[in-house]
Short mmCIF file of C-alpha atoms and ligand atoms in Angstrom, two decimals:
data_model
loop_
_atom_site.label_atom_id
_atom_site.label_comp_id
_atom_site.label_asym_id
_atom_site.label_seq_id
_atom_site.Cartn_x
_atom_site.Cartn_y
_atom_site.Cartn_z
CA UNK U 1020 69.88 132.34 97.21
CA UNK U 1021 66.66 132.88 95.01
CA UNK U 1022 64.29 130.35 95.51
CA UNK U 1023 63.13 127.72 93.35
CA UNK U 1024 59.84 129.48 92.90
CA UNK U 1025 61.01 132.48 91.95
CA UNK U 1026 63.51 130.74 89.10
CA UNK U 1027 61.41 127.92 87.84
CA UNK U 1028 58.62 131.07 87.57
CA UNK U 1029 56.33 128.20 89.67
CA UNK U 1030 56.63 126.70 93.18
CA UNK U 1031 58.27 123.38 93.65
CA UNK U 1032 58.79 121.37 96.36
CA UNK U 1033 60.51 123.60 99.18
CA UNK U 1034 63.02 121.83 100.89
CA UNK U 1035 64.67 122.03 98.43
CA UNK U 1036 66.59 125.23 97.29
CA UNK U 1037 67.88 123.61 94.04
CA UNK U 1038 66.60 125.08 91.03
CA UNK U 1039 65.45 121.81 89.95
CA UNK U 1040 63.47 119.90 92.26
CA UNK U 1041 64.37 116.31 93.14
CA UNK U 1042 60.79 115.26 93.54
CA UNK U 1043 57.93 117.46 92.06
CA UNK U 1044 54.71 117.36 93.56
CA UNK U 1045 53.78 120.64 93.05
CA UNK U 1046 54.07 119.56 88.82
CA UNK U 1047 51.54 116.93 89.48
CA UNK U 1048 49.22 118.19 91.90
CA UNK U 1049 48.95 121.18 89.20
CA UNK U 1050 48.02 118.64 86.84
CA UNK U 1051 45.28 116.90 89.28
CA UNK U 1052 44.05 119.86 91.30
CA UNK U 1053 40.37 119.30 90.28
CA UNK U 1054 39.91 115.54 90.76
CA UNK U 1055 41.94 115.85 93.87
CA UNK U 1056 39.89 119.00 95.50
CA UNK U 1057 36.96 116.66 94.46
CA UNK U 1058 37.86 113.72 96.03
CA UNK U 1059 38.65 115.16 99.04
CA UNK U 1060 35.54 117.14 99.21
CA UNK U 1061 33.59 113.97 99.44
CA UNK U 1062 34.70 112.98 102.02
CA UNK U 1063 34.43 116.53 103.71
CA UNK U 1064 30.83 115.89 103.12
CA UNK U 1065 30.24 112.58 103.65
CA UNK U 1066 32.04 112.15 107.05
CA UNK U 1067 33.48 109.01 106.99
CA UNK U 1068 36.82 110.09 107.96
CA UNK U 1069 38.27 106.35 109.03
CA UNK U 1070 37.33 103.16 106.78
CA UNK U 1071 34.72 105.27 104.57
CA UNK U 1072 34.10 104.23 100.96
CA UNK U 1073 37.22 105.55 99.10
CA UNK U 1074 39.31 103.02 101.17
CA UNK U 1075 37.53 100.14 99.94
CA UNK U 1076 37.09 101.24 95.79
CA UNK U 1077 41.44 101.88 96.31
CA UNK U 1078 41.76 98.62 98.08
CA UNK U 1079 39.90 96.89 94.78
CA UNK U 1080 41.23 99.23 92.37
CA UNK U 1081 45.13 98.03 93.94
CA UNK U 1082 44.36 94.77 93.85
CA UNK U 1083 42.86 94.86 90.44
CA UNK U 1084 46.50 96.62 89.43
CA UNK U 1085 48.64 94.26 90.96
CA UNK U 1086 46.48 91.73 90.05
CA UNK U 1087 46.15 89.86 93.20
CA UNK U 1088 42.95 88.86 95.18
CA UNK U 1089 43.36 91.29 98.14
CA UNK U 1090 44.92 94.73 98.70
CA UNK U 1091 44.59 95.57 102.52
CA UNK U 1092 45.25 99.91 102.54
CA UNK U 1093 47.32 100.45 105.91
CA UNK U 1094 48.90 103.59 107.44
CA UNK U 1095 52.53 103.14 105.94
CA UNK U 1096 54.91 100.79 104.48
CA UNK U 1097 56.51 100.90 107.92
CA UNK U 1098 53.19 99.37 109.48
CA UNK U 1099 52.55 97.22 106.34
CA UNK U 1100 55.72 95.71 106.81
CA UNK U 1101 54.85 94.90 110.37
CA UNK U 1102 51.24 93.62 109.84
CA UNK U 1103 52.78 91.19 106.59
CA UNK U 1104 55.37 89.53 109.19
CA UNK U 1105 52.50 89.73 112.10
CA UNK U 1106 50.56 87.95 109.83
CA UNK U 1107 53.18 85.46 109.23
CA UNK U 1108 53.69 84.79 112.93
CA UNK U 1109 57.00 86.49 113.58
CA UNK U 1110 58.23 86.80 116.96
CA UNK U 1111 61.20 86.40 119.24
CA UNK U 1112 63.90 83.42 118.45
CA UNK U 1113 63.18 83.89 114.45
CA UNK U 1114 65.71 85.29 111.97
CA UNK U 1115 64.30 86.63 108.73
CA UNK U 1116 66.71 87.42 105.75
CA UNK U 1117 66.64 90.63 103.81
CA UNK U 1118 69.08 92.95 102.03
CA UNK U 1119 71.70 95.72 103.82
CA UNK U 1120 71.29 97.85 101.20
CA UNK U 1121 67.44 99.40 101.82
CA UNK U 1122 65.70 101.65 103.66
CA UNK U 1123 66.23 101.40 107.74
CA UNK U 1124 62.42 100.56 107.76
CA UNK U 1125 62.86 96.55 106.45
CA UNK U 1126 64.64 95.38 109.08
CA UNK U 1127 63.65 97.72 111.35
CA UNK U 1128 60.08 96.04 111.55
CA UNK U 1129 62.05 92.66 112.05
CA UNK U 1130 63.28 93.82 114.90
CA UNK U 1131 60.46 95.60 116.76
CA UNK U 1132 58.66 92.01 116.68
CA UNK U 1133 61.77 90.58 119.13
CA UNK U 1134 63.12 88.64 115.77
CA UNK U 1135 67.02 89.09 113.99
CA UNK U 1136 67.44 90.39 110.76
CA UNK U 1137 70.12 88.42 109.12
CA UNK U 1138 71.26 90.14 106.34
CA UNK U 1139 72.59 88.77 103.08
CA UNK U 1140 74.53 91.03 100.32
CA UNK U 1141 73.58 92.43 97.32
CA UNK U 1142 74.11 92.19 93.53
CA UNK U 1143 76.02 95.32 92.95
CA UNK U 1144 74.30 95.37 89.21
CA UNK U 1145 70.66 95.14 90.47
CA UNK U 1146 71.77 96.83 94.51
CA UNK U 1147 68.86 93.72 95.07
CA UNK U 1148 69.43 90.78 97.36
CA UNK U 1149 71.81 88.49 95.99
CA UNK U 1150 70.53 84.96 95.45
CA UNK U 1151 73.40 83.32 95.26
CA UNK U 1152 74.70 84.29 98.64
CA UNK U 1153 70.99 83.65 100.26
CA UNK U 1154 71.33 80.06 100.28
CA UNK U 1155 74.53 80.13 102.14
CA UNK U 1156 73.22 82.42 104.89
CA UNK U 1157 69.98 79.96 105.43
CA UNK U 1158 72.88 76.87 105.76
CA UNK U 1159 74.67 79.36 108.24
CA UNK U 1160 71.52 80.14 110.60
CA UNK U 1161 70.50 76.64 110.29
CA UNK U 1162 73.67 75.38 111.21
CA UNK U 1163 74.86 78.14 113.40
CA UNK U 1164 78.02 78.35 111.78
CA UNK U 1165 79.49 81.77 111.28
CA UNK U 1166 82.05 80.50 108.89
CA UNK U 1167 80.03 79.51 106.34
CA UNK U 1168 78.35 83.36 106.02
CA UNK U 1169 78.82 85.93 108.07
CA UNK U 1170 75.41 86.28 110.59
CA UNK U 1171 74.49 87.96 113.44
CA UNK U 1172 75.71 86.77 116.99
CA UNK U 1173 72.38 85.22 118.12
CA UNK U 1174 72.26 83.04 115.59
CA UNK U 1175 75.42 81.46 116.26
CA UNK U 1176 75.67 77.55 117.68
CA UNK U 1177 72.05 77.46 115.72
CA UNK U 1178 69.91 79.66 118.55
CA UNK U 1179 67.61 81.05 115.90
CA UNK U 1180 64.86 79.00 113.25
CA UNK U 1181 65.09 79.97 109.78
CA UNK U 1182 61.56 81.51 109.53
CA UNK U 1183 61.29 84.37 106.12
CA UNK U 1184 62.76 86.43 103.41
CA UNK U 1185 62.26 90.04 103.20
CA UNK U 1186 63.04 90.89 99.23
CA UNK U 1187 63.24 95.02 98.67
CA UNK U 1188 62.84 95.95 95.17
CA UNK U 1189 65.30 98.36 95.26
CA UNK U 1190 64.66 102.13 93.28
CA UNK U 1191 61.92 100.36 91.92
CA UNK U 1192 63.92 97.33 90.38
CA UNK U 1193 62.02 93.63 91.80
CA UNK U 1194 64.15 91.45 93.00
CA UNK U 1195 65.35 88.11 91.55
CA UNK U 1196 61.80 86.04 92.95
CA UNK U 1197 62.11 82.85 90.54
CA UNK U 1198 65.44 82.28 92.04
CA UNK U 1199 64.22 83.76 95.56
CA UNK U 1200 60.69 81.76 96.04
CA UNK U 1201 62.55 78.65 94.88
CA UNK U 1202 64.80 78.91 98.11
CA UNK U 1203 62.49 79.88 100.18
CA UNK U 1204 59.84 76.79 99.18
CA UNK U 1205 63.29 74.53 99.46
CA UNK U 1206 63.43 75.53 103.36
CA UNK U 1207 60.11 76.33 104.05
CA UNK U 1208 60.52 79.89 104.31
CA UNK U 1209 58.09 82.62 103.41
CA UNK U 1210 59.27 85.84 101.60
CA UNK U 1211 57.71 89.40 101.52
CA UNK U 1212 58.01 91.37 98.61
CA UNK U 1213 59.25 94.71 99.99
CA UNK U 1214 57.05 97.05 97.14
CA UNK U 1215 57.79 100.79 98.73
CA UNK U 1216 59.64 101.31 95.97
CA UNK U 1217 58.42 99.27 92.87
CA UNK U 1218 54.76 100.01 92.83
CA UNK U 1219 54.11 99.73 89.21
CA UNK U 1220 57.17 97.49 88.06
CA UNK U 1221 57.26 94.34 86.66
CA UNK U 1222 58.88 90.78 86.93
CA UNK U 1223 58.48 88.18 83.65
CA UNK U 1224 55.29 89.90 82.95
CA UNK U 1225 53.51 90.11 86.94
CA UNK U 1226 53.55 93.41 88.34
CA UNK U 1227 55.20 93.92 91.75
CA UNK U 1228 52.79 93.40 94.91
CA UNK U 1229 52.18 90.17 93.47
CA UNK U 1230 55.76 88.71 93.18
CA UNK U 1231 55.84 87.02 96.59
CA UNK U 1232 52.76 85.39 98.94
CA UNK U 1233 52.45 88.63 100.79
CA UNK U 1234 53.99 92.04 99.37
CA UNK U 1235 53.99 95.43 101.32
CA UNK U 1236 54.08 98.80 99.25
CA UNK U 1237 54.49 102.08 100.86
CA UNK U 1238 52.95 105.80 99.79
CA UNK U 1239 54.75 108.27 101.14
CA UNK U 1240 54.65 111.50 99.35
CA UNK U 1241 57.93 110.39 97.46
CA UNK U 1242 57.61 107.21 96.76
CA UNK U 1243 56.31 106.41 93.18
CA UNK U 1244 52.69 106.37 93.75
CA UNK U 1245 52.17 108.78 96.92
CA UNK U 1246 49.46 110.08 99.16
CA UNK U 1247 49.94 113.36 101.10
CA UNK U 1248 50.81 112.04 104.39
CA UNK U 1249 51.44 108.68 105.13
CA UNK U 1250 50.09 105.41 103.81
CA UNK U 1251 50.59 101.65 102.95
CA UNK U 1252 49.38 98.25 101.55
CA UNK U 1253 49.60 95.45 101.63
CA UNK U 1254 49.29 92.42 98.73
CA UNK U 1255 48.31 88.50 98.74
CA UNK U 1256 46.37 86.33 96.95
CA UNK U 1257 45.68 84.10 100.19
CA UNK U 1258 42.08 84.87 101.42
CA UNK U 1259 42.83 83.32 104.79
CA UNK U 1260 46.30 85.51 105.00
CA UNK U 1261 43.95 88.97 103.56
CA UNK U 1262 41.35 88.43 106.74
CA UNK U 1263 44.23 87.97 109.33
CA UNK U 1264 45.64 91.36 107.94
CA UNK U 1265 41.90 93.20 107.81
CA UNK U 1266 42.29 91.98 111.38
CA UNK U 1267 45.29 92.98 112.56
CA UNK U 1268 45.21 96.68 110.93
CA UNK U 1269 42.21 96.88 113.03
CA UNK U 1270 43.25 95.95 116.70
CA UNK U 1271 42.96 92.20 116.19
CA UNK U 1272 39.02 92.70 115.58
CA UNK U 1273 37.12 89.43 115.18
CA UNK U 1274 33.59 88.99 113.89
CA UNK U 1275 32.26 92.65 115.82
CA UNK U 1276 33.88 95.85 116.94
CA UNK U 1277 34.46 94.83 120.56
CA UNK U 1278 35.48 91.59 119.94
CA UNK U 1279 39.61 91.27 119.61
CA UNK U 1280 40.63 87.72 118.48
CA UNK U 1281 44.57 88.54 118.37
CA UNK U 1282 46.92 91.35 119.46
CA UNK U 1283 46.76 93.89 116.69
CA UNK U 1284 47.90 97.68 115.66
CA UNK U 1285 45.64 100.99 114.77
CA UNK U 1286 46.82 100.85 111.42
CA UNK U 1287 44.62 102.14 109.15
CA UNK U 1288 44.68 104.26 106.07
CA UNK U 1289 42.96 107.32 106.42
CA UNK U 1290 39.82 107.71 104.03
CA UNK U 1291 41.37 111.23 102.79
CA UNK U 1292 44.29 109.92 101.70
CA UNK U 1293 42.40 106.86 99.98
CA UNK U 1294 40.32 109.77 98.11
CA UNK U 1295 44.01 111.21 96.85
CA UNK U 1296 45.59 108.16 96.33
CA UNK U 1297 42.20 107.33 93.58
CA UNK U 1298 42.88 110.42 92.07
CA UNK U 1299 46.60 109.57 91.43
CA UNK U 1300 45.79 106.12 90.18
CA UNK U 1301 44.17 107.56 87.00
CA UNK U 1302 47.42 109.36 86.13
CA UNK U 1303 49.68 106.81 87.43
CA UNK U 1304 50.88 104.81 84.26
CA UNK U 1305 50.93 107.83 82.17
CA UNK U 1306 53.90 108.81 84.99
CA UNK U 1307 55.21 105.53 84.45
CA UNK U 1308 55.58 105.91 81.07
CA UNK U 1309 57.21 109.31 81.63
CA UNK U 1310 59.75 107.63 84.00
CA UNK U 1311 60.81 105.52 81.92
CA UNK U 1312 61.30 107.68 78.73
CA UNK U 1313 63.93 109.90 81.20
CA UNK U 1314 65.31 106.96 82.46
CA UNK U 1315 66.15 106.02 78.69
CA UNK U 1316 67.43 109.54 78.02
CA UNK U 1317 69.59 109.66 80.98
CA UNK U 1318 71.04 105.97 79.96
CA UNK U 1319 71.39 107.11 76.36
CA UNK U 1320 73.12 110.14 77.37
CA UNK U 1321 75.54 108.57 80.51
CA UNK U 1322 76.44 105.06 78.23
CA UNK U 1323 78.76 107.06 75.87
CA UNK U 1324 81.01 108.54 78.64
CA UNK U 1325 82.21 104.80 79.31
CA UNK U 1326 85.17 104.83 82.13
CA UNK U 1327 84.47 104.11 85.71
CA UNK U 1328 80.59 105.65 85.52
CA UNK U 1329 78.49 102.72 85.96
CA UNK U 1330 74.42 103.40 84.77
CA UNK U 1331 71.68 101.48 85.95
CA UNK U 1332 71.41 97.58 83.93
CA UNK U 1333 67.77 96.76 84.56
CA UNK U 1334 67.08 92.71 83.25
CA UNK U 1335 65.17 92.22 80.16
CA UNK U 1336 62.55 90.18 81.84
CA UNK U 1337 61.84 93.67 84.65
CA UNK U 1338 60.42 96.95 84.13
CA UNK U 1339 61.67 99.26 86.38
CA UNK U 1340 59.35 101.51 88.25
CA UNK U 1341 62.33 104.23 88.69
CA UNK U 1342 61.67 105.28 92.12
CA UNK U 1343 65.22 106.59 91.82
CA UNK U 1344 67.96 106.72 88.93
CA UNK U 1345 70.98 105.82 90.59
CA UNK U 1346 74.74 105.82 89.44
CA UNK U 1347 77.70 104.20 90.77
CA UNK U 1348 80.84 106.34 90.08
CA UNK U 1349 84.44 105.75 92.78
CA UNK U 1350 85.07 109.80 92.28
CA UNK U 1351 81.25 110.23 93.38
CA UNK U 1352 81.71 113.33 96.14
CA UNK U 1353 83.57 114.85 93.12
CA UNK U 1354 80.30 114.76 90.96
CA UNK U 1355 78.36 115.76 93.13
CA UNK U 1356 80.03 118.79 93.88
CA UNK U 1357 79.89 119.28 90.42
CA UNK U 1358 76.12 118.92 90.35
CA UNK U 1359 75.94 121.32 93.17
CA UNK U 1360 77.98 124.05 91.65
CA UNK U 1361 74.96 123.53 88.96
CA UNK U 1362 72.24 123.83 91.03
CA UNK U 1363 70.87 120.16 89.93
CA UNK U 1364 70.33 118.12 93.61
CA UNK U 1365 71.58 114.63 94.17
CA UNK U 1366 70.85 112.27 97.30
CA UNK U 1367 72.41 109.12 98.58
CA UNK U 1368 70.70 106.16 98.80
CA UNK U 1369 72.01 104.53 101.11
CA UNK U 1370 75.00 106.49 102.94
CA UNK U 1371 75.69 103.50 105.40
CA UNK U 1372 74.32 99.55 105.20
CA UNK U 1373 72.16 98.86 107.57
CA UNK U 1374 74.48 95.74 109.55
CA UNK U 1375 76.65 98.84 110.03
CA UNK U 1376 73.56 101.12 111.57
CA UNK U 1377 74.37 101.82 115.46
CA UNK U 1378 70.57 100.43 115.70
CA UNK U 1379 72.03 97.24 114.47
CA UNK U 1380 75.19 97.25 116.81
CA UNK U 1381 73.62 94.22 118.88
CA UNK U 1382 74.00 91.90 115.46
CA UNK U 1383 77.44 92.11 116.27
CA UNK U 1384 78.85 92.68 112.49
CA UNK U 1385 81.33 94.09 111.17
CA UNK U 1386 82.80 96.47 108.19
CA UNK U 1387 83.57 93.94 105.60
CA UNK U 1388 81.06 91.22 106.30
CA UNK U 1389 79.18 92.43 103.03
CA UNK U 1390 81.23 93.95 100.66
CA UNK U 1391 79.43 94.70 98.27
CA UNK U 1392 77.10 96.79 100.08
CA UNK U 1393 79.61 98.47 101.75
CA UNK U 1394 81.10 99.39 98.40
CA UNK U 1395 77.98 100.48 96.91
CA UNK U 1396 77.22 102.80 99.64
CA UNK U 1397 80.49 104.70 98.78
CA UNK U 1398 79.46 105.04 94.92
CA UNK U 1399 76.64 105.77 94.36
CA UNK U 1400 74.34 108.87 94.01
CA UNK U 1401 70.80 109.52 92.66
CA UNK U 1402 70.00 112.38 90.27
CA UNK U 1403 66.45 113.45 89.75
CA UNK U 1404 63.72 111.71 88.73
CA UNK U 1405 60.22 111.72 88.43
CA UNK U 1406 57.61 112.17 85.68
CA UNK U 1407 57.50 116.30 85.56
CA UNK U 1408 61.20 116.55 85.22
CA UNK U 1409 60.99 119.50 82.05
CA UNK U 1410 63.57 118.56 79.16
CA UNK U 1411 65.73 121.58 79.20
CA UNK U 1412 66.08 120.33 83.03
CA UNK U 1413 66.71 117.28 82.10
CA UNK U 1414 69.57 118.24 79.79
CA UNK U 1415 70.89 120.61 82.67
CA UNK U 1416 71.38 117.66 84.48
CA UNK U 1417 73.02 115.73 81.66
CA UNK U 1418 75.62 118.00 81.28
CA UNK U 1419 75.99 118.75 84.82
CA UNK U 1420 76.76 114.95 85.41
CA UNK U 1421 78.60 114.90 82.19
CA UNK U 1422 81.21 117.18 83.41
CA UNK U 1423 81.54 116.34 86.71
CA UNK U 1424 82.50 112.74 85.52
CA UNK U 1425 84.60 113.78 82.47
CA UNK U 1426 86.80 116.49 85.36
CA UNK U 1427 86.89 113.98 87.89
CA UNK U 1428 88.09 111.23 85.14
CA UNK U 1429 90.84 113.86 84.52
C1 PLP B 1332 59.89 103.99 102.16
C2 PLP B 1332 60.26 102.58 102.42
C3 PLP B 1332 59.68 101.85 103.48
C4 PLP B 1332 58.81 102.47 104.52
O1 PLP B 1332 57.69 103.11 104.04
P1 PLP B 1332 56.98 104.26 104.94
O2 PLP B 1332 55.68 104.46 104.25
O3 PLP B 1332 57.88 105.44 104.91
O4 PLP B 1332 56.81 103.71 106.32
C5 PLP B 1332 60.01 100.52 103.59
N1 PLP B 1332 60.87 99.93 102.75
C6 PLP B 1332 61.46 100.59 101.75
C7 PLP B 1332 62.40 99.87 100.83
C8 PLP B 1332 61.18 101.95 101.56
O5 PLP B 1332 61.79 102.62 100.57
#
């Protein structure tokens, strides 16, 4: 098969053999080659490889964005995930809610720190934690009753304290956090804002990072804003809660180098990546913009076929970030052959829920303990997205979708 270079007449992202690439980075770092080059040869000169300069003007210029007191850069979302619930004293005996429907890494930090996800379903509208069902699944943990919501085995006869929320803002959608921090302050619960997705977005007029006490963004290559490698932050407006972080990113240091006040990780962001990340910052809500304008296109141009194809209904109150455009349709394997006989690339987000992950076996759940992520994960598909998507691309994968829904409708 030709490769997408060789079509497209420029190189693209190559693990991809699609003539339209699913994520381009190639498009933007074409666009930023100078100021990137530059940034990084700055720090090729002066040196200062691991907590040099660039890592603190990003950590202001984040927090500045998100408009909260304190960004604290980390190596991933993984690891900022792990420092937010380190910070929030999360350990064996603890359950902390979050959503099925996300990537493995949200519960997967849960876990490592000896405490039980619980998960509660999703609003198949938003694919976001449903409130509604939250409150239930506290009462059921509290009161280690399995009838009331379905929850893992440990926490039944009432083995496990209520302790957080892990909210995912979900292809770059927030979550429902009026509805969610009102719980959570009604049962003394904290919640993490789960921002890998949603850098950028907004909630009643806040921008996500800030949308919860602590929020934890990711910025891998992919993810809305992205480094080259792997990197993180995480968000609060709690001085106390920003030092214990700076802390624990940075083996539990205390006042000196050699002095370690708490158990903490190596998990720093590396001052290159910092230098890239600045450079993408100035272009960043130009690509926002762009998102949304093909996000508007491909809802203008999917609303009319009507039937079973179900578009994304993002809340006037939120501003989606569009991490991913996502569609649920019951014939999906259908379209997406379609889409392949096109050349136009598609991706599942997310094949299986995660209380039906082999990792998650011990939980002890089972297929049809939360529906609606179970029937999500059979519907939907993502076309491309991002902010160098050309328009007579953009069409292609109009009518590519168009007919694959319009054969498989019959
Ligand atoms: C990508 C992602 C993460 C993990 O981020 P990494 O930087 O890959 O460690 C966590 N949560 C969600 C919802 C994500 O999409």
């Amino acid at each position: 098969m030709l490769t997408a270079s060789f079509v497209s007449g420029r190189s693209v992202v190559k693990w991809s053999d699609d003539v339209i690439p699913f994520v381009d980075l190639k498009a933007q770092f074409d666009v930023l080659e100078n100021e990137i080059h530059a940034g990084i040869d700055r720090v090729l000169h002066h040196g200062r490889f691991v907590l040099g300069p660039e890592v603190v003007e990003l950590e202001q210029r984040l927090a500045q964005y998100v408009g909260v007191r304190h960004a604290v850069a980390c190596s991933s979302g993984t690891d900022a995930l792990l420092l937010a619930l380190m910070a929030k004293n999360v350990g064996p005996g603890d359950a902390v809610f979050t959503t099925p429907f996300t990537f493995v890494a949200t519960a997967e930090a849960i876990a490592l720190l000896g405490a039980v996800p619980v998960f509660v379903d999703i609003d198949p509208v938003t694919f976001n934690l449903d409130p509604a069902q939250l409150e239930s699944a506290v009462e059921a943990v509290i009161k280690g009753d399995k009838g009331l919501y379905p929850i893992p085995q440990q926490a039944w006869n009432g083995r496990l304290q209520v302790k957080g929320i892990i909210a995912v803002d979900l292809f770059g959608l927030p979550a429902d956090y009026d509805r969610i921090n009102a719980i959570a302050s009604r049962y003394d619960l904290f919640v993490i804002e789960d921002s890998a997705q949603s850098f950028g977005a907004e909630y009643r007029g806040r921008k996500s990072g800030s949308l919860a006490e602590i929020a934890a963004t990711s910025f891998f290559p992919a993810k809305p804003l992205g480094c080259y490698g792997d990197g993180g932050a995480v968000f609060t407006d709690e001085d106390e809660l920003a030092d214990v972080l700076m802390s624990l990113k940075m083996h539990g240091q205390g006042a000196d180098r050699y002095s370690h006040i708490r158990i903490g990780m190596n998990a720093r962001l590396d001052t290159l990546q910092a230098a890239i990340l600045l450079a993408k910052l100035k272009v960043f809500d130009n690509e926002l913009e762009r998102r949304r304008q093909i996000a508007q296109q491909y809802n203008d141009s999917f609303r009319e076929l009507g039937g079973d194809l179900r578009i994304p209904r993002i809340s006037p109150h939120c501003k989606s970030a569009w991490a991913q455009y996502s569609l649920l349709f019951s014939k999906r394997d259908a379209v997406r052959d379609e889409l392949k006989r096109s050349q136009v690339p598609s991706a599942i987000y997310y094949p299986t829920p995660l209380h039906m992950q082999r990792a998650f076996e011990n939980l002890g759940y089972r297929q049809g303990d939360l529906p609606a992520a179970e029937q999500c994960s059979t519907e939907i598909f993502s076309i491309p997205m991002h902010p160098y998507l050309e328009q007579d691309h953009i069409m292609m994968i109009v009518s590519a979708v168009k007919n694959g829904v319009q054969r498989a409708q019959g």
